[in-house]
Tab-separated table of C-alpha atoms in Angstrom:
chain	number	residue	atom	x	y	z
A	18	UNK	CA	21.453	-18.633	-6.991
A	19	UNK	CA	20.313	-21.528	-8.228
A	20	UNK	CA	17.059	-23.147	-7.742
A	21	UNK	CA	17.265	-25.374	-5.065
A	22	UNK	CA	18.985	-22.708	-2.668
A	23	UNK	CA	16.071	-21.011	-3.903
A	24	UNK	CA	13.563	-23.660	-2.662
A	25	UNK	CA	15.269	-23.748	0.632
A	26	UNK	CA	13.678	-20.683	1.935
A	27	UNK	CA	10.883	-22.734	3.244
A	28	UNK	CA	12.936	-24.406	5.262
A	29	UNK	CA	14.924	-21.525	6.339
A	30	UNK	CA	12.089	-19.461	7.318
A	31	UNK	CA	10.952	-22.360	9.515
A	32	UNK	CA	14.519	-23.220	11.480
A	33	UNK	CA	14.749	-19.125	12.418
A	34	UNK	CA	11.377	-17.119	11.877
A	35	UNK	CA	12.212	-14.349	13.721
A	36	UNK	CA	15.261	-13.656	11.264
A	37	UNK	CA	12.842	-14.535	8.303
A	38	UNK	CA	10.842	-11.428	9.588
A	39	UNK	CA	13.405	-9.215	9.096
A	40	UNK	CA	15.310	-10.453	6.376
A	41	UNK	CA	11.956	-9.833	4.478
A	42	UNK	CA	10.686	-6.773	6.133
A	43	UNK	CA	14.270	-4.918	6.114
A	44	UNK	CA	14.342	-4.774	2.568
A	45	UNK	CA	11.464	-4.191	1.560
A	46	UNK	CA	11.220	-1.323	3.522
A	47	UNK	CA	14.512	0.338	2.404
A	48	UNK	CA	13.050	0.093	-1.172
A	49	UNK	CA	9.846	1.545	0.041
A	50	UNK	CA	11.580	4.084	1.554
A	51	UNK	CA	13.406	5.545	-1.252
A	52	UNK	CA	10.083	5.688	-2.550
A	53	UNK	CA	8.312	7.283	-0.167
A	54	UNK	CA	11.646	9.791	-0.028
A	55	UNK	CA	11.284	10.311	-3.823
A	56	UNK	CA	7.685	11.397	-2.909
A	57	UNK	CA	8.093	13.604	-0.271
A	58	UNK	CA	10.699	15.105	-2.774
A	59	UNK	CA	8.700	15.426	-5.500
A	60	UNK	CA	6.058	17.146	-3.179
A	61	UNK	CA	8.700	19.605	-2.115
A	62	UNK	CA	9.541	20.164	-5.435
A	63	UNK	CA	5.840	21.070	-6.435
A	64	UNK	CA	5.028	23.155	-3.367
A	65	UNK	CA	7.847	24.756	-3.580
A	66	UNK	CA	8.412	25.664	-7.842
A	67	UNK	CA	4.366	25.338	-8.853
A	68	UNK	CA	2.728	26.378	-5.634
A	69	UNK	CA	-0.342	25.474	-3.029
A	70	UNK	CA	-2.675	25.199	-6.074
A	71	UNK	CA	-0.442	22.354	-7.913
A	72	UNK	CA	0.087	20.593	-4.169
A	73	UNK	CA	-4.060	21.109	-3.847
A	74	UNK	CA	-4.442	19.485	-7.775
A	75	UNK	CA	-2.297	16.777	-6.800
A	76	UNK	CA	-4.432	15.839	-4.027
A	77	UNK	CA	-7.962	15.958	-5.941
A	78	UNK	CA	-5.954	13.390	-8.194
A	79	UNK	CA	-4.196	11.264	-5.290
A	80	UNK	CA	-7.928	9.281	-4.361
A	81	UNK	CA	-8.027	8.135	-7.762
A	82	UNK	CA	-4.782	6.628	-7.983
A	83	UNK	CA	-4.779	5.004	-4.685
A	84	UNK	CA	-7.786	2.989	-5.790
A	85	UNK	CA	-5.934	1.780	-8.827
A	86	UNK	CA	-3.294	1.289	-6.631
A	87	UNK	CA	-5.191	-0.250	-4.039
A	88	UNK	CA	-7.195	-2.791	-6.493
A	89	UNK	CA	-3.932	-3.881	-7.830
A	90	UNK	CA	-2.347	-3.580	-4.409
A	91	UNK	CA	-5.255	-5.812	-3.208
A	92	UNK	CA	-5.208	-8.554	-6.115
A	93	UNK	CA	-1.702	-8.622	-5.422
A	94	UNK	CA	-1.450	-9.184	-1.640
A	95	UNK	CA	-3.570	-12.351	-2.773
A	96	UNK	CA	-1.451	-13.122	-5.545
A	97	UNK	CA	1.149	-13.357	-2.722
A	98	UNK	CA	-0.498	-15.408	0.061
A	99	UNK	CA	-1.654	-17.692	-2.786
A	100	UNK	CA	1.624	-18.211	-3.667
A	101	UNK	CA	3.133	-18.736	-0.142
A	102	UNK	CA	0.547	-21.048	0.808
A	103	UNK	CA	1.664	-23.143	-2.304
A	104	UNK	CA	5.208	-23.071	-1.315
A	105	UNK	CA	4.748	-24.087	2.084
A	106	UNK	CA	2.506	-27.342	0.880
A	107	UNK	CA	5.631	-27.651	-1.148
A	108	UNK	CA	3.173	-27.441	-4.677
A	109	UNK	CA	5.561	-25.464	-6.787
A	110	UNK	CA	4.107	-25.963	-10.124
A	111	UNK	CA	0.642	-24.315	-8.916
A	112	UNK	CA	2.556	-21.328	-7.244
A	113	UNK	CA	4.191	-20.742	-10.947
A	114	UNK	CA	0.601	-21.014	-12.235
A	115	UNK	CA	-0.408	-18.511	-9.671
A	116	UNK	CA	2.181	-16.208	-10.800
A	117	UNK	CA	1.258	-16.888	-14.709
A	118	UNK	CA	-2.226	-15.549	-13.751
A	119	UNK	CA	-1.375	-13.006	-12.173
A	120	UNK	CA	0.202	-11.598	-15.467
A	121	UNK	CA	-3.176	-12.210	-16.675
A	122	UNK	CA	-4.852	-10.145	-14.419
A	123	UNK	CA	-2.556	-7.116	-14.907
A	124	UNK	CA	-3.563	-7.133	-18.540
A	125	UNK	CA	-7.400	-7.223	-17.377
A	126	UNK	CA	-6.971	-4.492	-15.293
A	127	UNK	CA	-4.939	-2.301	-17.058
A	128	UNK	CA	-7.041	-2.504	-20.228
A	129	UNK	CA	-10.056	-1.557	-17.308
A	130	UNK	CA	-8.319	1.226	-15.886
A	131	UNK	CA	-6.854	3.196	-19.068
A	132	UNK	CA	-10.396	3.338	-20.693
A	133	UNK	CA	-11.985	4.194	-17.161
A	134	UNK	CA	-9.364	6.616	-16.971
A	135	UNK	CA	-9.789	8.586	-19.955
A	136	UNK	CA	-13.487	8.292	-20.307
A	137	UNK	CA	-14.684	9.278	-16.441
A	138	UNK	CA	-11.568	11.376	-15.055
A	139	UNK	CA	-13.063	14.684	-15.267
A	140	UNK	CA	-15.899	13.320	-13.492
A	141	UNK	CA	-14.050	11.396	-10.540
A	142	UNK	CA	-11.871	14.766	-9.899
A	143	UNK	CA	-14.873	17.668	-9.980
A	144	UNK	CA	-17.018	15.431	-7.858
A	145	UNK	CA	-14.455	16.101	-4.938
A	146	UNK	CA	-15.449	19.593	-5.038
A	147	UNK	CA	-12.233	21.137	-6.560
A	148	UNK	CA	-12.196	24.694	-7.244
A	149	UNK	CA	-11.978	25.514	-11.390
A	150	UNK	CA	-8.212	26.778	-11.005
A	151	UNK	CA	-7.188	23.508	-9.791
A	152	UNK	CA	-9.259	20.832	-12.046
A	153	UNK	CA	-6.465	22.116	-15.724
A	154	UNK	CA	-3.481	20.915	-13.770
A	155	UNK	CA	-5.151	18.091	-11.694
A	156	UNK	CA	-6.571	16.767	-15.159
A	157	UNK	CA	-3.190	17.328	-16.770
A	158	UNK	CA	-0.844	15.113	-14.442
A	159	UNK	CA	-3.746	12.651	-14.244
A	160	UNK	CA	-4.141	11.675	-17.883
A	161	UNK	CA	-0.265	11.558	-18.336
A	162	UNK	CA	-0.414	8.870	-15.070
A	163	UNK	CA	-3.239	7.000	-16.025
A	164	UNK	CA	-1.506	6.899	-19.617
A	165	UNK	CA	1.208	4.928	-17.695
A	166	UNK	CA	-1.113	3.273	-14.806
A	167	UNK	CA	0.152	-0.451	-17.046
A	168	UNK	CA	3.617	-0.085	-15.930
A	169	UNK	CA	2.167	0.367	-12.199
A	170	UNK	CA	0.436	-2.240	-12.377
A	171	UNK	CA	2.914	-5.141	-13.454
A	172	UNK	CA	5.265	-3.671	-10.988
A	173	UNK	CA	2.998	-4.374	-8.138
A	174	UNK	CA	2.323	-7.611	-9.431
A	175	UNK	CA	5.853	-8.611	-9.846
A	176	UNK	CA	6.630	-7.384	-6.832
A	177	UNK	CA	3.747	-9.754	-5.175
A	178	UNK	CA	4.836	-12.793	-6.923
A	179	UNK	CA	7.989	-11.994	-5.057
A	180	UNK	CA	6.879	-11.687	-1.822
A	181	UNK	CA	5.304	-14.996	-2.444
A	182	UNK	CA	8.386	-16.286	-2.586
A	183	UNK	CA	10.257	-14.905	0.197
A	184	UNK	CA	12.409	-12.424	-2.072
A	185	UNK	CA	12.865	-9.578	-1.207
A	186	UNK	CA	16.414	-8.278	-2.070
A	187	UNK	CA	15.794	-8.152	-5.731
A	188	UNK	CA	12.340	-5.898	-5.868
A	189	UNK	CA	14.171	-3.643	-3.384
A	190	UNK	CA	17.080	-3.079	-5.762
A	191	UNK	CA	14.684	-2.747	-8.762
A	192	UNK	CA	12.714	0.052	-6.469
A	193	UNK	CA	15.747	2.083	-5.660
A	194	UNK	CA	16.839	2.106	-9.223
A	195	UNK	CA	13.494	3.390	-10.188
A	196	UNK	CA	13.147	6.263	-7.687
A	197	UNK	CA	17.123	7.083	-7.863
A	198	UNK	CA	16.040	8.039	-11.793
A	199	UNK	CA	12.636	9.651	-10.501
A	200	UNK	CA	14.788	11.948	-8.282
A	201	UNK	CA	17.167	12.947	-11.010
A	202	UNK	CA	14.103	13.769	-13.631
A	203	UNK	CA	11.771	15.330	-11.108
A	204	UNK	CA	13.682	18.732	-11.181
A	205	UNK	CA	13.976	19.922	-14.762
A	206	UNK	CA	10.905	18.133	-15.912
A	207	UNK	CA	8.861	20.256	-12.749
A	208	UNK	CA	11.155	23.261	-13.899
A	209	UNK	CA	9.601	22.920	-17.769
A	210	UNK	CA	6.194	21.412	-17.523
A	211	UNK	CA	5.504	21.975	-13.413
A	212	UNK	CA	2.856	19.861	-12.332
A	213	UNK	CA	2.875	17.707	-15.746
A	214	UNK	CA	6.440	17.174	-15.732
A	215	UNK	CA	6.225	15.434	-12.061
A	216	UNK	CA	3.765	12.858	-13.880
A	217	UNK	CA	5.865	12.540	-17.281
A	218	UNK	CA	9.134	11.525	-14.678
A	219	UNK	CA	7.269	9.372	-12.566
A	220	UNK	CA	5.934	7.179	-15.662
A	221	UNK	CA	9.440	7.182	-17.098
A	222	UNK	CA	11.051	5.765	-13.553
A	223	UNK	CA	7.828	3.235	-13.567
A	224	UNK	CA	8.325	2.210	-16.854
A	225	UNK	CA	11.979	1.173	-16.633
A	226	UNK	CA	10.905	-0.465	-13.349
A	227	UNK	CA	8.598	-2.870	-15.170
A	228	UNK	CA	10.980	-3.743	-18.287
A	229	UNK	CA	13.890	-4.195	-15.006
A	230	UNK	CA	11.241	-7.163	-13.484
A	231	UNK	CA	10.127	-8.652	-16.565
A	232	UNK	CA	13.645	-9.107	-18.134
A	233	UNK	CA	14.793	-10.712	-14.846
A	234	UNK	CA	11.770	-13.078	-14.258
A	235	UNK	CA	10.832	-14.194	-17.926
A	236	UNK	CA	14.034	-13.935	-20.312
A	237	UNK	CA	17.087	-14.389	-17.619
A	238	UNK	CA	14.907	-16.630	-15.196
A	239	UNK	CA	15.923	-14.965	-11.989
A	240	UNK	CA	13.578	-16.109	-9.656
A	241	UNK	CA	12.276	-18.978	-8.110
A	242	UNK	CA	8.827	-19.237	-9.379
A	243	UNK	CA	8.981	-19.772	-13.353
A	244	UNK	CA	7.080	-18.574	-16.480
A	245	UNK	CA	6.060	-20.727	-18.872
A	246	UNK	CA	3.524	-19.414	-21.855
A	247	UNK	CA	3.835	-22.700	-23.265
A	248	UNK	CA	2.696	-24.589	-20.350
A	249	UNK	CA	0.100	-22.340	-18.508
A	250	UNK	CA	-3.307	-23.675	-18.419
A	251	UNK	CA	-6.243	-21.659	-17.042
A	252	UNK	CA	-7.393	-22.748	-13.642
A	253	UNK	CA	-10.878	-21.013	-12.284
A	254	UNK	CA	-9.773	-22.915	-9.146
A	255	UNK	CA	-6.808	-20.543	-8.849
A	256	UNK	CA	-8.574	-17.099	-9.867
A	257	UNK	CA	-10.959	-18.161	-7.135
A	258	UNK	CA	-8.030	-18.306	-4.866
A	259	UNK	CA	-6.862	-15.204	-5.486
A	260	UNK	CA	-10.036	-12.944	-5.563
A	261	UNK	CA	-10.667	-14.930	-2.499
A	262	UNK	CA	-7.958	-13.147	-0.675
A	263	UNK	CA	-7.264	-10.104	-3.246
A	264	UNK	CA	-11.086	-8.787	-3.677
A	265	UNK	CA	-11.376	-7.365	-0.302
A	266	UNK	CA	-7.956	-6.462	-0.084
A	267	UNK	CA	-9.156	-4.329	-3.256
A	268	UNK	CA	-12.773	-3.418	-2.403
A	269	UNK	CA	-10.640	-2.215	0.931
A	270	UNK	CA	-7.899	-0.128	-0.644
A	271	UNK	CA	-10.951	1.246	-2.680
A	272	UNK	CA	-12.855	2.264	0.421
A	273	UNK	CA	-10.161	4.062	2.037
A	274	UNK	CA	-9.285	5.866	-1.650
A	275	UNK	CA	-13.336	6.925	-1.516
A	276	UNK	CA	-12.849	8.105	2.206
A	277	UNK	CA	-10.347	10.394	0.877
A	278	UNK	CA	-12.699	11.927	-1.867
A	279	UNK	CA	-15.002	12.496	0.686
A	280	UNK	CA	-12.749	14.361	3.353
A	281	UNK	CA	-11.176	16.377	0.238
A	282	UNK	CA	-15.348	16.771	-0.363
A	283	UNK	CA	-15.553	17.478	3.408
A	284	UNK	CA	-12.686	20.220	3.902
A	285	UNK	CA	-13.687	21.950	0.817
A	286	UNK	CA	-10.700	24.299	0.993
A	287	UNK	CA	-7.511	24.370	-1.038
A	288	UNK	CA	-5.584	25.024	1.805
A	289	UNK	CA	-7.021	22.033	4.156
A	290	UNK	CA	-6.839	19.392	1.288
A	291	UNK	CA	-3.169	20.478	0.076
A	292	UNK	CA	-2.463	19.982	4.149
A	293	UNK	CA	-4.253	16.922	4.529
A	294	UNK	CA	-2.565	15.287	1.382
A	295	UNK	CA	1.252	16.219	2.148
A	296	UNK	CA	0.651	15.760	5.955
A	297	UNK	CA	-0.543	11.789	4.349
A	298	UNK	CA	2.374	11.681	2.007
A	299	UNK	CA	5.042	12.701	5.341
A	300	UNK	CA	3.270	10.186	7.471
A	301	UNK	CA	3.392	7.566	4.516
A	302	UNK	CA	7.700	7.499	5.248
A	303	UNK	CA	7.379	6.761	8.796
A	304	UNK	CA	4.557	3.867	8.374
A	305	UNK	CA	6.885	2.078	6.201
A	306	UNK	CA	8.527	0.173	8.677
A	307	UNK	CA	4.774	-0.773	9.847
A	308	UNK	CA	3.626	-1.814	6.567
A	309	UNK	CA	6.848	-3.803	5.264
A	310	UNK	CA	6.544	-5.847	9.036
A	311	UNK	CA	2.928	-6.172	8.253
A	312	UNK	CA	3.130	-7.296	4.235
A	313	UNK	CA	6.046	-9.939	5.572
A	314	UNK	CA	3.529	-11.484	8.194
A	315	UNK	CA	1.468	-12.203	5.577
A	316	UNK	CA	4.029	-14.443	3.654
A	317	UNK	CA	5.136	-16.243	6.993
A	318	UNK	CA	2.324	-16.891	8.202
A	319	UNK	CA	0.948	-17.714	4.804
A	320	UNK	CA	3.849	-20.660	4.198
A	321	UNK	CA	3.377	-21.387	8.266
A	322	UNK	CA	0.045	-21.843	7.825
A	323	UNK	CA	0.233	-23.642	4.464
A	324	UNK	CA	3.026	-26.468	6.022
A	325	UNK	CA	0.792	-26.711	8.903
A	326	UNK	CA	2.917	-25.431	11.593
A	327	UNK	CA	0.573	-23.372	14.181
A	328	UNK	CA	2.965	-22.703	16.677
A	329	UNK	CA	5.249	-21.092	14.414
A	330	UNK	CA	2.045	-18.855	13.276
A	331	UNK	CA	1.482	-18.125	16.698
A	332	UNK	CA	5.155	-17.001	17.601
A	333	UNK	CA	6.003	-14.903	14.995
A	334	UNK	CA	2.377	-13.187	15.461
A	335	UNK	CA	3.091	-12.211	18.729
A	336	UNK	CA	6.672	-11.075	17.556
A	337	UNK	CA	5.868	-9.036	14.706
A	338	UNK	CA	2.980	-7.404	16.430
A	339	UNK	CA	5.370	-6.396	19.686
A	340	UNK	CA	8.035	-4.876	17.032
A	341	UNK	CA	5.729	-2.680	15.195
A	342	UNK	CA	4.122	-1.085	18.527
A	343	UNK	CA	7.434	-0.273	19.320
A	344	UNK	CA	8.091	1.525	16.146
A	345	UNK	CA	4.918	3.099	16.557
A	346	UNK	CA	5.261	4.521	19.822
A	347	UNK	CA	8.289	6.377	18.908
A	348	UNK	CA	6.710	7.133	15.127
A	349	UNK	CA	4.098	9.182	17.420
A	350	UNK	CA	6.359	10.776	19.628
A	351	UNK	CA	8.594	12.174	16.622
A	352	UNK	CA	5.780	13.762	15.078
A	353	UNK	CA	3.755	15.158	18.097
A	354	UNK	CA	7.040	17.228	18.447
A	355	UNK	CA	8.831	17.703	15.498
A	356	UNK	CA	5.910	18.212	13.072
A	357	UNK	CA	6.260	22.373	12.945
A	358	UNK	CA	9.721	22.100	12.075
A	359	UNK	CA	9.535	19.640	9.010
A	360	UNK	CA	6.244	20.594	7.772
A	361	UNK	CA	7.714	24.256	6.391
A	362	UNK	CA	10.309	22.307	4.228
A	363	UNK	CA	7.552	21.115	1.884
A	364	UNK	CA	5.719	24.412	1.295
A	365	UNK	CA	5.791	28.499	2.167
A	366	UNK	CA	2.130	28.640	2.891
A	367	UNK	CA	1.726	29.291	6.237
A	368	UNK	CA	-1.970	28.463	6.820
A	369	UNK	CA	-1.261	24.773	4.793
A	370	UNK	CA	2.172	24.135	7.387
A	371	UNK	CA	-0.671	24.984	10.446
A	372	UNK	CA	-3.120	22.820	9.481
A	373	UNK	CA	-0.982	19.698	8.570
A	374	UNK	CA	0.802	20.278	12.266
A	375	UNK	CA	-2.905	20.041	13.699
A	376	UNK	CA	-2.921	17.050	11.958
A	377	UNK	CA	-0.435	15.562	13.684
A	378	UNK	CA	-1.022	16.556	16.533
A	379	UNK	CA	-4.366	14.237	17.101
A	380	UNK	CA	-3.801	11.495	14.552
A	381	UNK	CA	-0.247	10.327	16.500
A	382	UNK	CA	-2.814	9.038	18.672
A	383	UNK	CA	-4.297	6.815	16.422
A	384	UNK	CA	-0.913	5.009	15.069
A	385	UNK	CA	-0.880	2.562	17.953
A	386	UNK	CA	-4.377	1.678	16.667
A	387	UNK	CA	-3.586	1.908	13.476
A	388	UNK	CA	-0.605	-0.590	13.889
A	389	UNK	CA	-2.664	-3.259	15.182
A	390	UNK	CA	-5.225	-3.015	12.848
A	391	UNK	CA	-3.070	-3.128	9.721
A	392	UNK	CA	-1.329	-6.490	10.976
A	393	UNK	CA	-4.271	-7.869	12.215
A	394	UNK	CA	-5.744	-7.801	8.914
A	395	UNK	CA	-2.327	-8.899	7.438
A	396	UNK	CA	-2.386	-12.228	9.744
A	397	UNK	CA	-5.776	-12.693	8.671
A	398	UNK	CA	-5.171	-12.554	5.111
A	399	UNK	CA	-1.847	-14.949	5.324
A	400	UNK	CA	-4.182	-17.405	7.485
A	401	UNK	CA	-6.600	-17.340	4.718
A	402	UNK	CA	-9.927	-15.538	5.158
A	403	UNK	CA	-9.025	-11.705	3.641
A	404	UNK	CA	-13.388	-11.032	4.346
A	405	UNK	CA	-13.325	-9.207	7.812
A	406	UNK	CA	-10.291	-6.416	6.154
A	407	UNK	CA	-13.581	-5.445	4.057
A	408	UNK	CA	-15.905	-5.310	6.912
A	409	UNK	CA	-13.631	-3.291	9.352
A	410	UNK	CA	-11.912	-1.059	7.033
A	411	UNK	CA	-15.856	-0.293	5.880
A	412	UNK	CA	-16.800	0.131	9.296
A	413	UNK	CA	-13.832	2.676	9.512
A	414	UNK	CA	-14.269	4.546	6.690
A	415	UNK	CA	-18.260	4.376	5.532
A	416	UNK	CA	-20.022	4.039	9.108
A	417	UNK	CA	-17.847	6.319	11.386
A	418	UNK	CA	-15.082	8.370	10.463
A	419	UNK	CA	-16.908	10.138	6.804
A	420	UNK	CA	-20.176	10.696	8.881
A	421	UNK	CA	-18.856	11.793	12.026
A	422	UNK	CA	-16.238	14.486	10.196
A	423	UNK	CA	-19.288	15.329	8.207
A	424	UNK	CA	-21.339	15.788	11.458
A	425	UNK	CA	-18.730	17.876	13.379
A	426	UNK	CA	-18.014	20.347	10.941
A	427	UNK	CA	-21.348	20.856	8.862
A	428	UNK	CA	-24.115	20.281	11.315
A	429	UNK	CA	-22.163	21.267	14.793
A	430	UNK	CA	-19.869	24.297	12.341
A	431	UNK	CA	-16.446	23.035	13.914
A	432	UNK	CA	-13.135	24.161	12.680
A	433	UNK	CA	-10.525	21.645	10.860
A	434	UNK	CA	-9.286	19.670	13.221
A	435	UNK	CA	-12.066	17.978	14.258
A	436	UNK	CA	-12.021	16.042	11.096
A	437	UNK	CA	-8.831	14.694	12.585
A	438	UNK	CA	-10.763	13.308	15.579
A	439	UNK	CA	-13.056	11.987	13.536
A	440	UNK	CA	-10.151	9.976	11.580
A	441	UNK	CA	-8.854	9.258	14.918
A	442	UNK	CA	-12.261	7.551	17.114
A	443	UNK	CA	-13.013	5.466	14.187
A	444	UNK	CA	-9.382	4.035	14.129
A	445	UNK	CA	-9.522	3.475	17.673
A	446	UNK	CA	-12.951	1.251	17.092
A	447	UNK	CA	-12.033	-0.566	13.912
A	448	UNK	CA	-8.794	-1.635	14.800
A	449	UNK	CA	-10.126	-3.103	18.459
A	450	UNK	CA	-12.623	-4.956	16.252
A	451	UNK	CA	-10.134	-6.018	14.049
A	452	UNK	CA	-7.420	-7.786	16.630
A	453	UNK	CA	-10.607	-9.479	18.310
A	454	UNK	CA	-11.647	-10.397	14.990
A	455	UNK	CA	-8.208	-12.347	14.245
A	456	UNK	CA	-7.410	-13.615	17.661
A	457	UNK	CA	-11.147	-15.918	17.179
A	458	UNK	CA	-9.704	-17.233	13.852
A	459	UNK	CA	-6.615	-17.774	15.012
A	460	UNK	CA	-8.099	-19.989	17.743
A	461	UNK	CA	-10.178	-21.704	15.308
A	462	UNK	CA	-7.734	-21.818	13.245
A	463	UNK	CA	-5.259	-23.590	15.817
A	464	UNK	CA	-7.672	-26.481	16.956
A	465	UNK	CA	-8.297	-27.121	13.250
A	466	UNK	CA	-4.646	-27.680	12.860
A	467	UNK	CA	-3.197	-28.339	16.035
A	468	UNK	CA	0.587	-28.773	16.386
């Protein structure tokens, strides 16, 4: 494709953004997908061969990987609305310099994260409360991951500066390719080195992932943004940009990673945190369709926004938002019914399968919050103020759903479940705060740039 086809995507997106929606959504969350598949395989796998422990281990370590995950994650959902912005004022030589520092960044923060890593992750895992047969294997796969955290890092990156873009074909091919090999090492890898092996595949698959992405984008020029080490030129104007947007996307992803320490802290059994993390790794598949609608609202309305075209915002707000509630609604009424026939496929341990199907049944509740929330803060983002994600997400997580769970079942001596309630009255508030919350800038928003 060359790379004025490439350019026209503005354009296209604008003649037909309904289709745009999809044609970015759809593939990114087939590639997701096969990720999320290659997850709940690789949980199987461990449940299954290694045993409740391993499944328990994994989940002490889970936290501390979602908030690398979710700072990079965070940095690079601004990296992407940056980008779009850029592309819809028709700037392309600052969205390439947007992409060039985002490289930048990933160096930062993987240099941050692998001495962090090594130095304080015996700390970040006993702190969660987990029991001394659990801490050898949890500390095993987590220095082997955090030994590979780099090629994370630049993937999500990548992927960002894509999204940017509007491209979306490519990082889903890259994915699959990447989990397809994941798959294939996860069994004798598990079979030699159990719990270790899992983390030893899953660095190979992320490895090649990374090398795939930066042989396309810097040697064979694949893409429509373009690196040039020759020509990049530090701009404190465009870092500001992007931690703008990115920092509470970050400090948000961080929150919610800390709000799973302190449930694992919370249910302080093996049993309840093994359920809690593979009933969150099942109901990660089914959200994908929510979060690839939600991540593409934040490129169209970012280039919508950015060419100053309000009504197009407006429409393909109210579109997006209508889908995912759909998809919701019948995401909750899958697992309200089904969830005590799929849960036994991903471990023997009959007290873990009844616990994660309590789980289900109260937090399907919450998705149709949930939903709403996420985009909400997705629109805000692509519209340009990222601030109130921070605020509600901390509402959720710090001033409602940690204390209340804490409240239920150490000061009132409740069973499990009520933890789940607590998960599910605090999404119920945040999210209401957080679709009020966009609807005022979006009004704002429109009589600033009327159209």
């Amino acid at each position: 494709m060359s790379q004025v086809q490439k350019q026209s995507r503005l354009s296209e997106f604008i003649t037909n953004p309904k289709r745009a929606m999809w044609k970015l959504s759809i593939p990114m969350m087939l590639g997701m997908m096969v990720q999320a598949i290659y997850m709940l395989v690789d949980t199987a796998f461990i449940g299954k061969w290694v045993g409740g422990t391993a499944l328990a281990g994994l989940g002490y370590v889970f936290p501390i990987m979602f908030i690398i995950f979710g700072l990079t994650f965070g940095l690079g959902s601004g990296v992407t609305t940056v980008i779009a912005q850029y592309i819809g004022r028709n700037e392309k030589r600052k969205a390439d310099n947007a992409a060039e520092h985002s490289v930048l960044l990933g160096i930062i923060l993987s240099i941050v994260v692998l001495v962090l890593g090594y130095s304080q992750g015996d700390h970040f895992i006993s702190i969660q409360g987990a029991k001394p047969e659990v801490i050898g294997d949890a500390l095993n796969y987590f220095h082997i991951m955090i030994g590979g955290s780099c090629f994370m890092i630049f993937s999500i990156f990548f992927r960002s500066i894509l999204s940017g873009e509007g491209e979306a074909m490519f990082p889903m091919k890259v994915m699959a390719i990447g989990t397809i090999l994941n798959v294939i090492l996860d069994p004798p890898f598990i079979h030699f080195w159990g719990l270790s092996g899992a983390a030893i595949a899953t660095v190979i698959s992320q490895a090649v992932v990374a090398l795939i992405f930066f042989y396309m984008m810097f040697f064979k020029q694949h893409t429509y943004i373009r690196f040039s080490v020759r020509d990049f030129s530090f701009d404190t104007s465009i870092i500001k940009f992007i931690f703008k947007l990115g920092i509470p996307a970050s400090l948000s992803m961080v929150i919610m990673s800390l709000g799973v320490s302190v449930f694992n802290r919370i249910l302080n059994s093996t049993d309840a945190v093994a359920a809690y993390q593979t009933a969150g790794r099942i109901e990660h598949l089914f959200f994908l369709p929510l979060i690839s609608i939600a991540t593409s609202l934040v490129t169209l309305v970012g280039m919508f926004y950015g060419a100053k075209r309000m009504d197009l915002v407006r429409n393909i707000i109210s579109y997006g938002m209508s889908r995912s509630l759909m998809v919701s609604v019948s995401v909750s009424v899958i697992f309200f019914f089904c969830a005590g026939y799929f849960m036994p496929l991903f471990t023997n341990d009959t007290e873990i399968v009844r616990i994660s199907v309590s789980y289900f049944k109260v937090l399907v509740f919450a998705y149709p919050f949930i939903t709403v929330g996420l985009s909400s803060g997705r629109i805000m983002q692509g519209l340009g103020v990222a601030y109130p994600m921070l605020v509600v997400t901390s509402l959720r997580v710090v001033l409602i759903s940690a204390p209340l769970a804490w409240y239920f079942t150490r000061v009132l001596d409740k069973p499990v479940h009520f933890v789940w309630i607590a998960i599910l009255i605090s999404s119920m508030i945040a999210s209401t705060t957080s679709f009020v919350w966009m609807l005022t800038i979006l009004r704002r928003k429109s009589r600033l740039n009327p159209t």
